Amino acid sequence: MCCFPAGFIKTSARDALKWRVEVKYASARRPRCNRYFDEWIPVFSMKPGRNDPCSCGSGQKYKKCCGAVIPIAPAAAPVAAAQRECGTCTACCDGWMAGTIHGHEMKPGVPCHFVREGCCSIYEQRPQSPCRNFVCGWAAQDSPFPESFRPDRLGVIIVRIKWRDQMAYLLRSAGRDPDGDLLEWMQRFSRQTGRPFFYEMAGEKLGFGPPGFQQDMLLRAQRGESMW
């Protein structure tokens, strides 16, 4: 698949041509302008004096009409997105992932030894690997995924990983394989962002991403290597 829909460039070019035509016709009616996106920036203009009649034809003085001073309020500082809480979700500890925690093995079918009553009993003392190194795509502070993608509700864990030093995702079963709706959502997201993702269906390892990602996966297959 391509990073963007095939029609994206064509649509942009058509819009750019439309804008150029609009500028051409507008230039016959008003001072020459440069257009950047949807903003007109005058190249030259004759500004009336503060006490002159306003050029808009309102009959008011320029300073009382189009030349009125509008106070500018400082922009509010951006508010950082709150990180989601795991709550009662322990999908990453329920045996769908593999690792060893303080000498206790966790693997498919064997949950973490330290899960107690729907939560981690050693959360503050959990080890760096694998616990702290694990990044849940849903719970991450800048998560692009909807609330309904919480792993215990979705039945799939979305794990943040890296491909060529950029963000990628691994869809890991937490009770079921990704269904058609989830894959459609992820494919649309991948086209919009260029971020690839890996997933497994009926034991077969698959992936979806831009052309460079496809080429990497093809080379892996030719070398007999696993996709992930």
Short mmCIF file of C-alpha atoms in Angstrom, two decimals:
data_model
loop_
_atom_site.label_atom_id
_atom_site.label_comp_id
_atom_site.label_asym_id
_atom_site.label_seq_id
_atom_site.Cartn_x
_atom_site.Cartn_y
_atom_site.Cartn_z
CA MET A 1 0.00 0.00 0.00
CA CYS A 2 1.02 3.55 -0.45
CA CYS A 3 1.55 6.00 2.35
CA PHE A 4 -1.34 8.11 1.07
CA PRO A 5 -4.39 7.30 -1.06
CA ALA A 6 -3.65 7.24 -4.78
CA GLY A 7 -5.95 10.16 -5.48
CA PHE A 8 -4.37 12.43 -2.86
CA ILE A 9 -1.77 14.08 -5.11
CA LYS A 10 -4.25 14.48 -7.95
CA THR A 11 -6.76 16.17 -5.68
CA SER A 12 -4.10 18.52 -4.29
CA ALA A 13 -2.91 19.45 -7.77
CA ARG A 14 -6.45 20.16 -8.89
CA ASP A 15 -7.05 22.35 -5.84
CA ALA A 16 -3.79 24.19 -6.46
CA LEU A 17 -4.81 24.84 -10.07
CA LYS A 18 -8.21 26.07 -8.88
CA TRP A 19 -6.50 28.44 -6.45
CA ARG A 20 -4.24 29.79 -9.19
CA VAL A 21 -7.27 30.45 -11.37
CA GLU A 22 -9.00 32.21 -8.48
CA VAL A 23 -5.95 34.39 -7.91
CA LYS A 24 -5.78 35.24 -11.62
CA TYR A 25 -9.38 36.43 -11.72
CA ALA A 26 -9.18 38.14 -8.34
CA SER A 27 -6.18 40.17 -9.50
CA ALA A 28 -8.40 41.92 -12.06
CA ARG A 29 -10.71 43.09 -9.26
CA ARG A 30 -8.34 43.96 -6.44
CA PRO A 31 -4.65 44.74 -5.74
CA ARG A 32 -2.26 41.95 -6.65
CA CYS A 33 -2.12 39.31 -3.97
CA ASN A 34 -0.14 36.26 -3.01
CA ARG A 35 -2.15 33.39 -1.68
CA TYR A 36 -0.93 30.89 0.86
CA PHE A 37 -3.57 28.28 1.57
CA ASP A 38 -6.72 30.37 2.15
CA GLU A 39 -5.14 33.62 3.32
CA TRP A 40 -4.82 36.73 1.14
CA ILE A 41 -1.65 38.77 1.71
CA PRO A 42 -1.64 42.17 -0.08
CA VAL A 43 1.58 42.94 -1.94
CA PHE A 44 0.76 46.66 -2.04
CA SER A 45 -2.11 48.79 -0.82
CA MET A 46 -2.95 52.42 -0.14
CA LYS A 47 -3.91 52.64 3.51
CA PRO A 48 -6.32 55.51 4.33
CA GLY A 49 -5.55 57.93 7.14
CA ARG A 50 -7.10 57.36 10.54
CA ASN A 51 -9.60 60.21 10.08
CA ASP A 52 -10.34 59.54 6.41
CA PRO A 53 -13.65 57.98 5.34
CA CYS A 54 -13.39 54.21 5.45
CA SER A 55 -12.88 52.69 1.99
CA CYS A 56 -15.53 50.04 2.69
CA GLY A 57 -18.26 52.64 2.11
CA SER A 58 -19.75 52.54 5.61
CA GLY A 59 -19.58 56.33 5.96
CA GLN A 60 -17.60 56.04 9.19
CA LYS A 61 -14.06 57.17 9.78
CA TYR A 62 -11.41 54.57 9.06
CA LYS A 63 -10.32 54.47 12.73
CA LYS A 64 -13.91 53.70 13.80
CA CYS A 65 -14.48 51.02 11.16
CA CYS A 66 -11.98 48.75 9.36
CA GLY A 67 -9.05 50.51 11.07
CA ALA A 68 -10.33 49.93 14.58
CA VAL A 69 -7.73 48.47 16.95
CA ILE A 70 -8.66 44.95 18.04
CA PRO A 71 -6.98 43.82 21.27
CA ILE A 72 -5.12 40.52 20.90
CA ALA A 73 -5.36 38.12 23.82
CA PRO A 74 -2.36 35.86 24.49
CA ALA A 75 -2.87 32.31 23.24
CA ALA A 76 -3.58 29.81 25.95
CA ALA A 77 -0.75 27.39 26.64
CA PRO A 78 -1.44 23.97 25.12
CA VAL A 79 -2.75 21.46 27.59
CA ALA A 80 -0.86 18.17 27.61
CA ALA A 81 -3.04 15.15 26.97
CA ALA A 82 -3.62 13.16 30.13
CA GLN A 83 -2.16 9.67 30.15
CA ARG A 84 -4.80 6.99 30.38
CA GLU A 85 -5.02 4.80 33.43
CA CYS A 86 -4.85 1.03 33.04
CA GLY A 87 -7.63 0.61 35.58
CA THR A 88 -8.53 -3.05 35.83
CA CYS A 89 -6.91 -3.89 32.48
CA THR A 90 -4.08 -6.40 32.95
CA ALA A 91 -4.02 -7.71 29.39
CA CYS A 92 -0.26 -7.22 29.08
CA CYS A 93 0.23 -9.37 32.21
CA ASP A 94 -2.33 -12.08 31.48
CA GLY A 95 -0.06 -14.39 29.50
CA TRP A 96 -0.47 -12.92 26.03
CA MET A 97 3.05 -11.49 26.15
CA ALA A 98 6.31 -13.26 27.07
CA GLY A 99 8.92 -12.28 29.64
CA THR A 100 10.52 -13.07 32.97
CA ILE A 101 9.60 -10.95 36.00
CA HIS A 102 11.78 -11.37 39.09
CA GLY A 103 12.56 -14.96 38.11
CA HIS A 104 8.98 -15.90 37.23
CA GLU A 105 8.29 -16.71 33.58
CA MET A 106 5.30 -15.21 31.80
CA LYS A 107 4.29 -16.68 28.45
CA PRO A 108 1.19 -17.54 26.41
CA GLY A 109 -1.09 -19.43 28.77
CA VAL A 110 0.93 -18.46 31.85
CA PRO A 111 0.05 -15.03 33.32
CA CYS A 112 2.43 -12.92 35.36
CA HIS A 113 3.04 -14.36 38.82
CA PHE A 114 2.44 -10.95 40.40
CA VAL A 115 -1.05 -10.21 39.08
CA ARG A 116 -3.44 -10.07 42.03
CA GLU A 117 -7.15 -9.24 41.97
CA GLY A 118 -7.10 -7.39 38.66
CA CYS A 119 -3.94 -5.36 39.25
CA CYS A 120 -0.16 -5.61 39.48
CA SER A 121 0.92 -6.28 43.07
CA ILE A 122 4.46 -4.95 42.47
CA TYR A 123 3.68 -2.02 40.19
CA GLU A 124 6.02 0.47 41.90
CA GLN A 125 8.79 -2.15 42.07
CA ARG A 126 8.23 -3.69 38.64
CA PRO A 127 11.48 -4.35 36.70
CA GLN A 128 12.68 -2.28 33.76
CA SER A 129 12.51 -5.30 31.46
CA PRO A 130 10.03 -6.34 30.33
CA CYS A 131 7.55 -4.28 32.37
CA ARG A 132 8.72 -0.67 32.12
CA ASN A 133 10.05 -1.13 28.59
CA PHE A 134 6.61 -2.17 27.41
CA VAL A 135 4.59 0.69 25.88
CA CYS A 136 0.87 0.10 25.46
CA GLY A 137 -0.29 1.99 22.38
CA TRP A 138 -3.70 2.65 23.95
CA ALA A 139 -2.38 3.93 27.30
CA ALA A 140 0.46 6.08 25.92
CA GLN A 141 0.16 9.82 26.60
CA ASP A 142 -0.06 10.70 22.91
CA SER A 143 -2.23 7.74 21.98
CA PRO A 144 -4.17 8.15 18.71
CA PHE A 145 -6.46 5.24 19.56
CA PRO A 146 -10.06 5.57 20.75
CA GLU A 147 -11.24 4.64 24.23
CA SER A 148 -12.84 1.46 22.91
CA PHE A 149 -9.37 0.14 22.01
CA ARG A 150 -8.51 -0.56 25.66
CA PRO A 151 -6.88 -4.01 25.39
CA ASP A 152 -9.20 -5.91 27.74
CA ARG A 153 -12.22 -4.58 25.82
CA LEU A 154 -10.75 -4.92 22.35
CA GLY A 155 -9.26 -8.38 22.88
CA VAL A 156 -6.08 -7.12 21.17
CA ILE A 157 -3.05 -5.37 22.65
CA ILE A 158 -1.60 -2.58 20.48
CA VAL A 159 2.11 -2.44 21.26
CA ARG A 160 4.24 0.55 20.26
CA ILE A 161 7.43 -0.53 18.49
CA LYS A 162 9.91 0.97 16.02
CA TRP A 163 10.47 0.48 12.29
CA ARG A 164 13.36 2.41 10.71
CA ASP A 165 13.45 4.67 13.79
CA GLN A 166 9.82 5.67 13.33
CA MET A 167 6.66 4.69 15.13
CA ALA A 168 5.07 1.35 14.27
CA TYR A 169 2.62 -0.96 16.01
CA LEU A 170 2.22 -4.63 16.77
CA LEU A 171 -1.30 -5.99 17.23
CA ARG A 172 -0.98 -8.80 19.76
CA SER A 173 -3.87 -11.13 20.49
CA ALA A 174 -5.35 -10.81 23.95
CA GLY A 175 -8.04 -13.37 23.41
CA ARG A 176 -8.79 -13.05 19.70
CA ASP A 177 -7.24 -12.20 16.37
CA PRO A 178 -7.84 -8.71 14.92
CA ASP A 179 -11.20 -8.59 13.14
CA GLY A 180 -12.13 -6.85 9.91
CA ASP A 181 -13.28 -3.62 11.61
CA LEU A 182 -10.03 -3.26 13.56
CA LEU A 183 -7.87 -3.99 10.51
CA GLU A 184 -9.84 -1.49 8.42
CA TRP A 185 -9.33 1.19 11.11
CA MET A 186 -5.59 0.42 11.33
CA GLN A 187 -5.16 0.43 7.54
CA ARG A 188 -6.84 3.81 7.27
CA PHE A 189 -4.66 5.13 10.10
CA SER A 190 -1.53 3.70 8.45
CA ARG A 191 -2.34 5.41 5.14
CA GLN A 192 -2.83 8.73 6.91
CA THR A 193 0.32 8.59 9.03
CA GLY A 194 2.72 6.33 7.11
CA ARG A 195 3.09 4.17 10.24
CA PRO A 196 3.14 0.44 9.54
CA PHE A 197 1.72 -2.27 11.75
CA PHE A 198 2.18 -6.00 12.24
CA TYR A 199 -0.49 -8.50 13.17
CA GLU A 200 -1.22 -12.23 13.26
CA MET A 201 -4.16 -14.09 11.76
CA ALA A 202 -4.69 -17.81 12.37
CA GLY A 203 -1.00 -18.18 13.24
CA GLU A 204 0.25 -16.35 10.13
CA LYS A 205 2.36 -13.25 10.67
CA LEU A 206 1.38 -10.31 8.46
CA GLY A 207 2.07 -6.61 8.09
CA PHE A 208 0.69 -3.48 6.49
CA GLY A 209 2.59 -0.31 5.65
CA PRO A 210 4.14 2.04 3.07
CA PRO A 211 6.23 0.85 0.07
CA GLY A 212 9.53 0.93 2.00
CA PHE A 213 8.01 -1.26 4.67
CA GLN A 214 6.70 -3.68 2.05
CA GLN A 215 10.17 -3.92 0.53
CA ASP A 216 11.70 -4.70 3.92
CA MET A 217 9.16 -7.43 4.55
CA LEU A 218 9.77 -8.91 1.09
CA LEU A 219 13.52 -9.08 1.76
CA ARG A 220 12.86 -10.76 5.10
CA ALA A 221 10.68 -13.34 3.40
CA GLN A 222 13.35 -14.00 0.75
CA ARG A 223 15.91 -14.59 3.51
CA GLY A 224 13.52 -16.92 5.30
CA GLU A 225 13.26 -14.58 8.30
CA SER A 226 10.17 -14.01 10.38
CA MET A 227 8.30 -10.79 9.70
CA TRP A 228 8.53 -9.91 13.39
#
